[in-house]
mmCIF file of C-alpha atoms in Angstrom:
data_model
loop_
_atom_site.group_PDB
_atom_site.id
_atom_site.type_symbol
_atom_site.label_atom_id
_atom_site.label_comp_id
_atom_site.label_asym_id
_atom_site.label_seq_id
_atom_site.Cartn_x
_atom_site.Cartn_y
_atom_site.Cartn_z
ATOM 1 C CA MET K 7 33.628 47.070 10.360
ATOM 2 C CA ARG K 8 35.489 43.745 10.188
ATOM 3 C CA ILE K 9 33.277 40.763 9.360
ATOM 4 C CA GLY K 10 34.617 37.226 9.555
ATOM 5 C CA LEU K 11 33.207 34.301 7.586
ATOM 6 C CA ILE K 12 33.769 30.881 9.163
ATOM 7 C CA THR K 13 33.437 28.582 6.185
ATOM 8 C CA ASP K 14 35.202 25.951 4.143
ATOM 9 C CA ASN K 15 33.303 27.140 1.055
ATOM 10 C CA PRO K 16 33.846 30.887 0.566
ATOM 11 C CA GLY K 17 32.328 30.650 -2.916
ATOM 12 C CA HIS K 18 28.902 29.772 -1.542
ATOM 13 C CA PRO K 19 26.457 32.047 -3.424
ATOM 14 C CA LEU K 20 24.848 33.632 -0.351
ATOM 15 C CA LEU K 21 28.119 34.236 1.482
ATOM 16 C CA SER K 22 30.003 35.526 -1.534
ATOM 17 C CA ALA K 23 27.166 37.877 -2.512
ATOM 18 C CA ALA K 24 26.856 39.267 1.025
ATOM 19 C CA ALA K 25 30.647 39.632 1.235
ATOM 20 C CA GLY K 26 30.638 41.585 -2.019
ATOM 21 C CA LEU K 27 28.035 43.994 -0.671
ATOM 22 C CA LEU K 28 29.979 44.506 2.541
ATOM 23 C CA ARG K 29 33.239 45.143 0.723
ATOM 24 C CA ALA K 30 31.502 47.575 -1.635
ATOM 25 C CA ASP K 31 30.433 49.593 1.422
ATOM 26 C CA GLY K 32 34.016 49.718 2.677
ATOM 27 C CA HIS K 33 33.897 46.973 5.287
ATOM 28 C CA GLY K 34 36.586 44.351 5.719
ATOM 29 C CA VAL K 35 35.651 40.724 5.119
ATOM 30 C CA GLU K 36 37.947 37.996 6.457
ATOM 31 C CA LEU K 37 37.686 34.329 5.530
ATOM 32 C CA LEU K 38 38.382 31.692 8.168
ATOM 33 C CA ASP K 39 38.610 28.071 7.100
ATOM 34 C CA PRO K 40 38.349 26.115 10.366
ATOM 35 C CA GLY K 41 40.251 23.228 8.816
ATOM 36 C CA SER K 42 43.272 25.403 8.069
ATOM 37 C CA PRO K 43 46.212 25.854 10.454
ATOM 38 C CA ASP K 44 45.928 29.587 9.732
ATOM 39 C CA ALA K 45 42.504 29.805 11.391
ATOM 40 C CA ALA K 46 43.887 30.984 14.745
ATOM 41 C CA VAL K 47 42.646 34.449 15.752
ATOM 42 C CA ASP K 48 44.347 36.818 18.171
ATOM 43 C CA THR K 49 42.349 39.989 17.515
ATOM 44 C CA PRO K 50 38.698 39.162 16.818
ATOM 45 C CA ALA K 51 36.646 40.804 14.106
ATOM 46 C CA ASP K 52 33.508 42.752 14.978
ATOM 47 C CA VAL K 53 31.257 39.798 14.096
ATOM 48 C CA TYR K 54 31.521 36.313 12.617
ATOM 49 C CA LEU K 55 29.092 34.395 10.420
ATOM 50 C CA LEU K 56 29.270 30.676 11.222
ATOM 51 C CA LYS K 57 28.566 28.644 8.081
ATOM 52 C CA ALA K 58 30.911 25.695 8.801
ATOM 53 C CA HIS K 59 29.152 23.222 11.127
ATOM 54 C CA THR K 60 32.010 20.746 11.424
ATOM 55 C CA PRO K 61 33.638 20.073 14.815
ATOM 56 C CA PRO K 62 36.580 22.365 13.963
ATOM 57 C CA GLY K 63 34.145 25.077 12.883
ATOM 58 C CA LEU K 64 32.145 24.839 16.090
ATOM 59 C CA GLU K 65 35.279 24.826 18.228
ATOM 60 C CA LEU K 66 36.543 27.928 16.429
ATOM 61 C CA ALA K 67 33.195 29.642 17.015
ATOM 62 C CA ARG K 68 33.308 28.836 20.732
ATOM 63 C CA HIS K 69 36.891 30.146 20.912
ATOM 64 C CA LEU K 70 35.854 33.424 19.292
ATOM 65 C CA GLU K 71 32.903 33.731 21.656
ATOM 66 C CA ARG K 72 35.262 33.307 24.601
ATOM 67 C CA LEU K 73 37.259 36.211 23.193
ATOM 68 C CA GLY K 74 34.077 38.295 23.264
ATOM 69 C CA ALA K 75 33.202 38.269 19.566
ATOM 70 C CA PRO K 76 29.560 37.874 18.489
ATOM 71 C CA VAL K 77 28.992 34.791 16.308
ATOM 72 C CA VAL K 78 25.934 34.309 14.058
ATOM 73 C CA ASN K 79 24.606 31.736 14.813
ATOM 74 C CA SER K 80 26.226 31.004 18.158
ATOM 75 C CA GLY K 81 28.156 27.794 18.641
ATOM 76 C CA ALA K 82 25.591 26.609 21.198
ATOM 77 C CA ALA K 83 22.585 27.269 18.943
ATOM 78 C CA THR K 84 24.264 25.592 15.987
ATOM 79 C CA THR K 85 25.183 22.538 18.055
ATOM 80 C CA LEU K 86 21.623 22.217 19.349
ATOM 81 C CA CYS K 87 20.239 22.113 15.808
ATOM 82 C CA GLN K 88 22.555 19.245 14.938
ATOM 83 C CA ASP K 89 20.857 16.959 17.478
ATOM 84 C CA ARG K 90 17.418 16.022 16.193
ATOM 85 C CA THR K 91 16.438 14.495 19.533
ATOM 86 C CA LEU K 92 17.017 17.719 21.456
ATOM 87 C CA MET K 93 15.541 19.736 18.609
ATOM 88 C CA ALA K 94 12.261 17.817 18.759
ATOM 89 C CA GLU K 95 12.054 17.809 22.548
ATOM 90 C CA LEU K 96 12.469 21.575 22.706
ATOM 91 C CA ALA K 97 9.893 22.188 19.966
ATOM 92 C CA VAL K 98 7.276 19.909 21.492
ATOM 93 C CA GLY K 99 7.854 21.431 24.920
ATOM 94 C CA ALA K 100 7.222 24.879 23.452
ATOM 95 C CA GLY K 101 4.000 23.768 21.767
ATOM 96 C CA LEU K 102 5.252 24.014 18.187
ATOM 97 C CA PRO K 103 3.677 21.691 15.574
ATOM 98 C CA PHE K 104 6.738 19.438 15.249
ATOM 99 C CA ALA K 105 6.702 15.942 13.782
ATOM 100 C CA GLY K 106 6.520 13.253 16.455
ATOM 101 C CA THR K 107 10.108 12.096 16.899
ATOM 102 C CA ARG K 108 11.479 9.182 18.872
ATOM 103 C CA THR K 109 15.094 8.209 19.395
ATOM 104 C CA VAL K 110 15.737 4.495 18.887
ATOM 105 C CA GLY K 111 19.521 4.036 19.059
ATOM 106 C CA THR K 112 21.465 2.536 16.169
ATOM 107 C CA LEU K 113 19.555 1.601 13.042
ATOM 108 C CA ALA K 114 20.526 -2.094 12.941
ATOM 109 C CA ARG K 115 19.580 -2.676 16.581
ATOM 110 C CA TRP K 116 16.215 -0.952 16.171
ATOM 111 C CA ALA K 117 15.449 -2.695 12.882
ATOM 112 C CA ALA K 118 16.098 -6.100 14.438
ATOM 113 C CA GLY K 119 13.322 -5.691 16.981
ATOM 114 C CA VAL K 120 10.585 -3.730 15.238
ATOM 115 C CA SER K 121 7.689 -4.590 12.939
ATOM 116 C CA LEU K 122 6.332 -1.828 10.740
ATOM 117 C CA ASP K 123 2.615 -1.407 10.209
ATOM 118 C CA SER K 124 2.793 2.048 8.615
ATOM 119 C CA PRO K 125 5.407 4.154 6.816
ATOM 120 C CA VAL K 126 8.045 5.986 8.862
ATOM 121 C CA VAL K 127 10.817 8.456 8.154
ATOM 122 C CA VAL K 128 14.238 7.463 9.451
ATOM 123 C CA LYS K 129 16.821 10.206 9.985
ATOM 124 C CA SER K 130 20.303 10.411 11.382
ATOM 125 C CA ARG K 131 20.072 11.699 14.919
ATOM 126 C CA HIS K 132 22.965 14.053 14.219
ATOM 127 C CA SER K 133 22.312 16.410 11.311
ATOM 128 C CA ARG K 134 25.269 16.844 8.950
ATOM 129 C CA ARG K 135 26.136 16.834 5.265
ATOM 130 C CA GLN K 136 25.069 13.643 3.512
ATOM 131 C CA ASP K 137 23.237 12.342 6.572
ATOM 132 C CA LEU K 138 20.483 9.737 6.441
ATOM 133 C CA VAL K 139 16.928 10.803 5.601
ATOM 134 C CA ALA K 140 14.739 8.051 4.177
ATOM 135 C CA ARG K 141 11.128 6.938 4.018
ATOM 136 C CA VAL K 142 10.632 3.284 4.940
ATOM 137 C CA ASP K 143 7.380 1.539 4.026
ATOM 138 C CA ASP K 144 7.959 -2.072 5.015
ATOM 139 C CA ALA K 145 10.301 -4.574 6.657
ATOM 140 C CA SER K 146 12.169 -5.268 3.433
ATOM 141 C CA GLU K 147 13.079 -1.604 2.921
ATOM 142 C CA LEU K 148 14.031 -1.308 6.574
ATOM 143 C CA GLY K 149 16.353 -4.293 6.284
ATOM 144 C CA GLU K 150 18.079 -2.830 3.243
ATOM 145 C CA LEU K 151 18.533 0.501 4.977
ATOM 146 C CA ALA K 152 19.887 -1.123 8.131
ATOM 147 C CA ALA K 153 22.405 -3.112 6.091
ATOM 148 C CA THR K 154 23.726 0.129 4.607
ATOM 149 C CA TRP K 155 23.700 2.207 7.808
ATOM 150 C CA PRO K 156 23.964 -0.401 10.602
ATOM 151 C CA ASP K 157 25.736 1.712 13.233
ATOM 152 C CA GLU K 158 24.024 5.019 12.500
ATOM 153 C CA PRO K 159 22.235 6.566 15.536
ATOM 154 C CA VAL K 160 18.779 7.468 14.259
ATOM 155 C CA VAL K 161 15.472 9.051 15.115
ATOM 156 C CA VAL K 162 12.149 7.886 13.684
ATOM 157 C CA GLN K 163 9.195 10.029 12.680
ATOM 158 C CA ASP K 164 5.764 8.733 11.673
ATOM 159 C CA PHE K 165 5.171 9.565 8.025
ATOM 160 C CA ALA K 166 2.503 12.264 7.636
ATOM 161 C CA PRO K 167 0.593 12.077 4.317
ATOM 162 C CA ASN K 168 1.252 15.206 2.291
ATOM 163 C CA SER K 169 1.559 16.528 -1.259
ATOM 164 C CA GLY K 170 5.187 15.411 -1.618
ATOM 165 C CA TRP K 171 6.415 19.004 -1.640
ATOM 166 C CA ASP K 172 8.375 20.583 1.213
ATOM 167 C CA HIS K 173 7.874 24.200 2.114
ATOM 168 C CA LYS K 174 11.360 25.634 2.553
ATOM 169 C CA LEU K 175 11.288 28.657 4.827
ATOM 170 C CA TRP K 176 14.456 30.582 5.523
ATOM 171 C CA ALA K 177 14.932 33.446 7.938
ATOM 172 C CA ILE K 178 17.690 36.033 8.087
ATOM 173 C CA GLY K 179 17.004 38.203 11.087
ATOM 174 C CA ASP K 180 13.341 39.189 10.843
ATOM 175 C CA ARG K 181 13.076 38.572 7.085
ATOM 176 C CA VAL K 182 11.463 35.327 5.956
ATOM 177 C CA PHE K 183 12.012 33.829 2.496
ATOM 178 C CA ALA K 184 10.078 30.877 1.115
ATOM 179 C CA ALA K 185 10.017 28.335 -1.691
ATOM 180 C CA VAL K 186 8.709 24.840 -2.343
ATOM 181 C CA ARG K 187 10.750 21.803 -3.341
ATOM 182 C CA ARG K 188 9.708 18.281 -4.183
ATOM 183 C CA SER K 189 10.723 16.182 -1.223
ATOM 184 C CA GLU K 190 13.502 13.621 -1.396
ATOM 185 C CA LEU K 191 10.944 11.297 0.236
ATOM 186 C CA SER K 192 8.474 11.562 -2.646
ATOM 187 C CA PRO K 193 8.264 8.670 -5.138
ATOM 188 C CA GLU K 194 9.907 10.832 -7.811
ATOM 189 C CA GLY K 195 12.776 11.857 -5.542
ATOM 190 C CA ARG K 196 14.040 15.333 -4.823
ATOM 191 C CA GLY K 197 12.938 17.854 -7.396
ATOM 192 C CA PRO K 198 13.493 21.497 -8.243
ATOM 193 C CA THR K 199 13.099 24.418 -5.876
ATOM 194 C CA LEU K 200 10.279 26.661 -7.073
ATOM 195 C CA PRO K 201 9.067 30.091 -5.970
ATOM 196 C CA LEU K 202 6.233 30.228 -3.471
ATOM 197 C CA PRO K 203 4.123 33.236 -4.468
ATOM 198 C CA ARG K 204 2.057 33.237 -1.309
ATOM 199 C CA LEU K 205 2.937 31.861 2.104
ATOM 200 C CA PRO K 206 0.016 30.395 4.101
ATOM 201 C CA GLN K 207 -1.237 32.681 6.822
ATOM 202 C CA GLY K 208 0.686 32.371 10.070
ATOM 203 C CA TRP K 209 3.617 30.419 8.657
ATOM 204 C CA ALA K 210 6.027 33.357 8.678
ATOM 205 C CA GLU K 211 5.259 34.000 12.327
ATOM 206 C CA LEU K 212 5.685 30.280 13.053
ATOM 207 C CA THR K 213 9.121 30.470 11.443
ATOM 208 C CA ARG K 214 10.090 33.412 13.643
ATOM 209 C CA ARG K 215 8.944 31.490 16.723
ATOM 210 C CA VAL K 216 11.344 28.722 15.751
ATOM 211 C CA GLY K 217 14.209 31.209 15.541
ATOM 212 C CA ALA K 218 13.408 32.657 18.944
ATOM 213 C CA LEU K 219 13.126 29.218 20.524
ATOM 214 C CA TYR K 220 16.505 28.014 19.252
ATOM 215 C CA SER K 221 18.247 31.419 19.514
ATOM 216 C CA LEU K 222 18.951 31.468 15.779
ATOM 217 C CA ASP K 223 19.465 34.467 13.512
ATOM 218 C CA VAL K 224 20.005 32.659 10.186
ATOM 219 C CA TYR K 225 18.088 29.400 9.834
ATOM 220 C CA GLY K 226 15.841 27.208 7.765
ATOM 221 C CA VAL K 227 12.591 25.510 8.704
ATOM 222 C CA ASP K 228 11.241 22.594 6.662
ATOM 223 C CA ILE K 229 7.448 22.415 6.823
ATOM 224 C CA ILE K 230 4.953 20.112 5.164
ATOM 225 C CA ALA K 231 1.259 20.819 4.795
ATOM 226 C CA THR K 232 -0.680 17.899 6.250
ATOM 227 C CA ALA K 233 -3.939 16.565 4.865
ATOM 228 C CA ASP K 234 -5.994 19.366 6.434
ATOM 229 C CA GLY K 235 -3.501 22.038 5.353
ATOM 230 C CA SER K 236 -2.011 22.652 8.790
ATOM 231 C CA PRO K 237 1.783 23.066 9.057
ATOM 232 C CA LEU K 238 4.024 20.344 10.443
ATOM 233 C CA ILE K 239 7.692 21.154 11.096
ATOM 234 C CA VAL K 240 9.958 18.271 10.137
ATOM 235 C CA ASP K 241 13.413 19.839 10.471
ATOM 236 C CA VAL K 242 15.321 22.975 11.485
ATOM 237 C CA ASN K 243 18.732 23.930 10.109
ATOM 238 C CA ALA K 244 21.200 26.514 11.339
ATOM 239 C CA PHE K 245 22.589 28.770 8.569
ATOM 240 C CA PRO K 246 21.338 26.878 5.487
ATOM 241 C CA GLY K 247 22.109 27.823 1.903
ATOM 242 C CA VAL K 248 19.199 30.223 1.201
ATOM 243 C CA ARG K 249 19.956 30.020 -2.505
ATOM 244 C CA ASP K 250 18.345 32.115 -5.237
ATOM 245 C CA GLN K 251 16.259 34.246 -2.891
ATOM 246 C CA PRO K 252 16.126 37.908 -3.997
ATOM 247 C CA GLY K 253 17.103 40.154 -1.108
ATOM 248 C CA ALA K 254 18.799 37.430 0.942
ATOM 249 C CA PRO K 255 22.403 38.703 0.475
ATOM 250 C CA GLU K 256 21.288 42.203 1.442
ATOM 251 C CA ALA K 257 19.509 40.859 4.513
ATOM 252 C CA LEU K 258 22.603 38.905 5.558
ATOM 253 C CA ALA K 259 24.895 41.901 5.091
ATOM 254 C CA ASP K 260 22.515 44.081 7.130
ATOM 255 C CA LEU K 261 22.308 41.450 9.857
ATOM 256 C CA ALA K 262 26.112 41.161 10.064
ATOM 257 C CA LEU K 263 26.468 44.930 10.480
ATOM 258 C CA SER K 264 23.684 45.043 13.033
ATOM 259 C CA ARG K 265 25.317 42.342 15.174
ATOM 260 C CA ALA K 266 28.731 43.985 14.739
ATOM 261 C CA LYS K 267 27.347 47.220 16.180
ATOM 262 C CA GLY K 268 25.805 45.320 19.097
#
């Protein structure tokens, strides 16, 4: 089989480990950097793994799909997960426990006309590397944030009291991996990622429901446990890092071969 990797970072631990397994089994692995002029494809591979979420990466994925090649995740599914407004609307419509999310336009315009009476989480509407994710407790903090990101389109979520630790759930096909990480919104700031020996009952199935809803094969779901212990989804990511998870490279290699065989 020929497996293509659409990425600007071929040394990413998950991708490189999966590529090594595929090559060891005799399969061809081709690297496609969407920012390179050599990224044009005339004869598609049997399957492509879409790790680059930049506009050139998404356009390349759509081109390959038009040629009939399967892409994991599809260009459409990846694009959907970059828009937090659409992401939330779809989740709420499907009855998933997703954080209440409202779209408010640019940050400076919203900040100029709002008074805060409780903490909120402000996020860039469009998910990307180094995007905005911040907890805001009062008008002073909001003003400082708006001065730094005045023209950023944002969504706002009401802050849900929690332990300060995010549950990081990752899925590759039907396999679910999990860890906990101190949230970047906690007073101490982002902390280490630690193993999660036991996943709360029903959370793995909830993760799989997310994948089915957004038509994703490789994805991450960020969940916090609210005060009563129930799960609240705060974000969904297409093809995240899935770092340091035993069995993840094998799962990705198996998934690539499965999609290549149709």
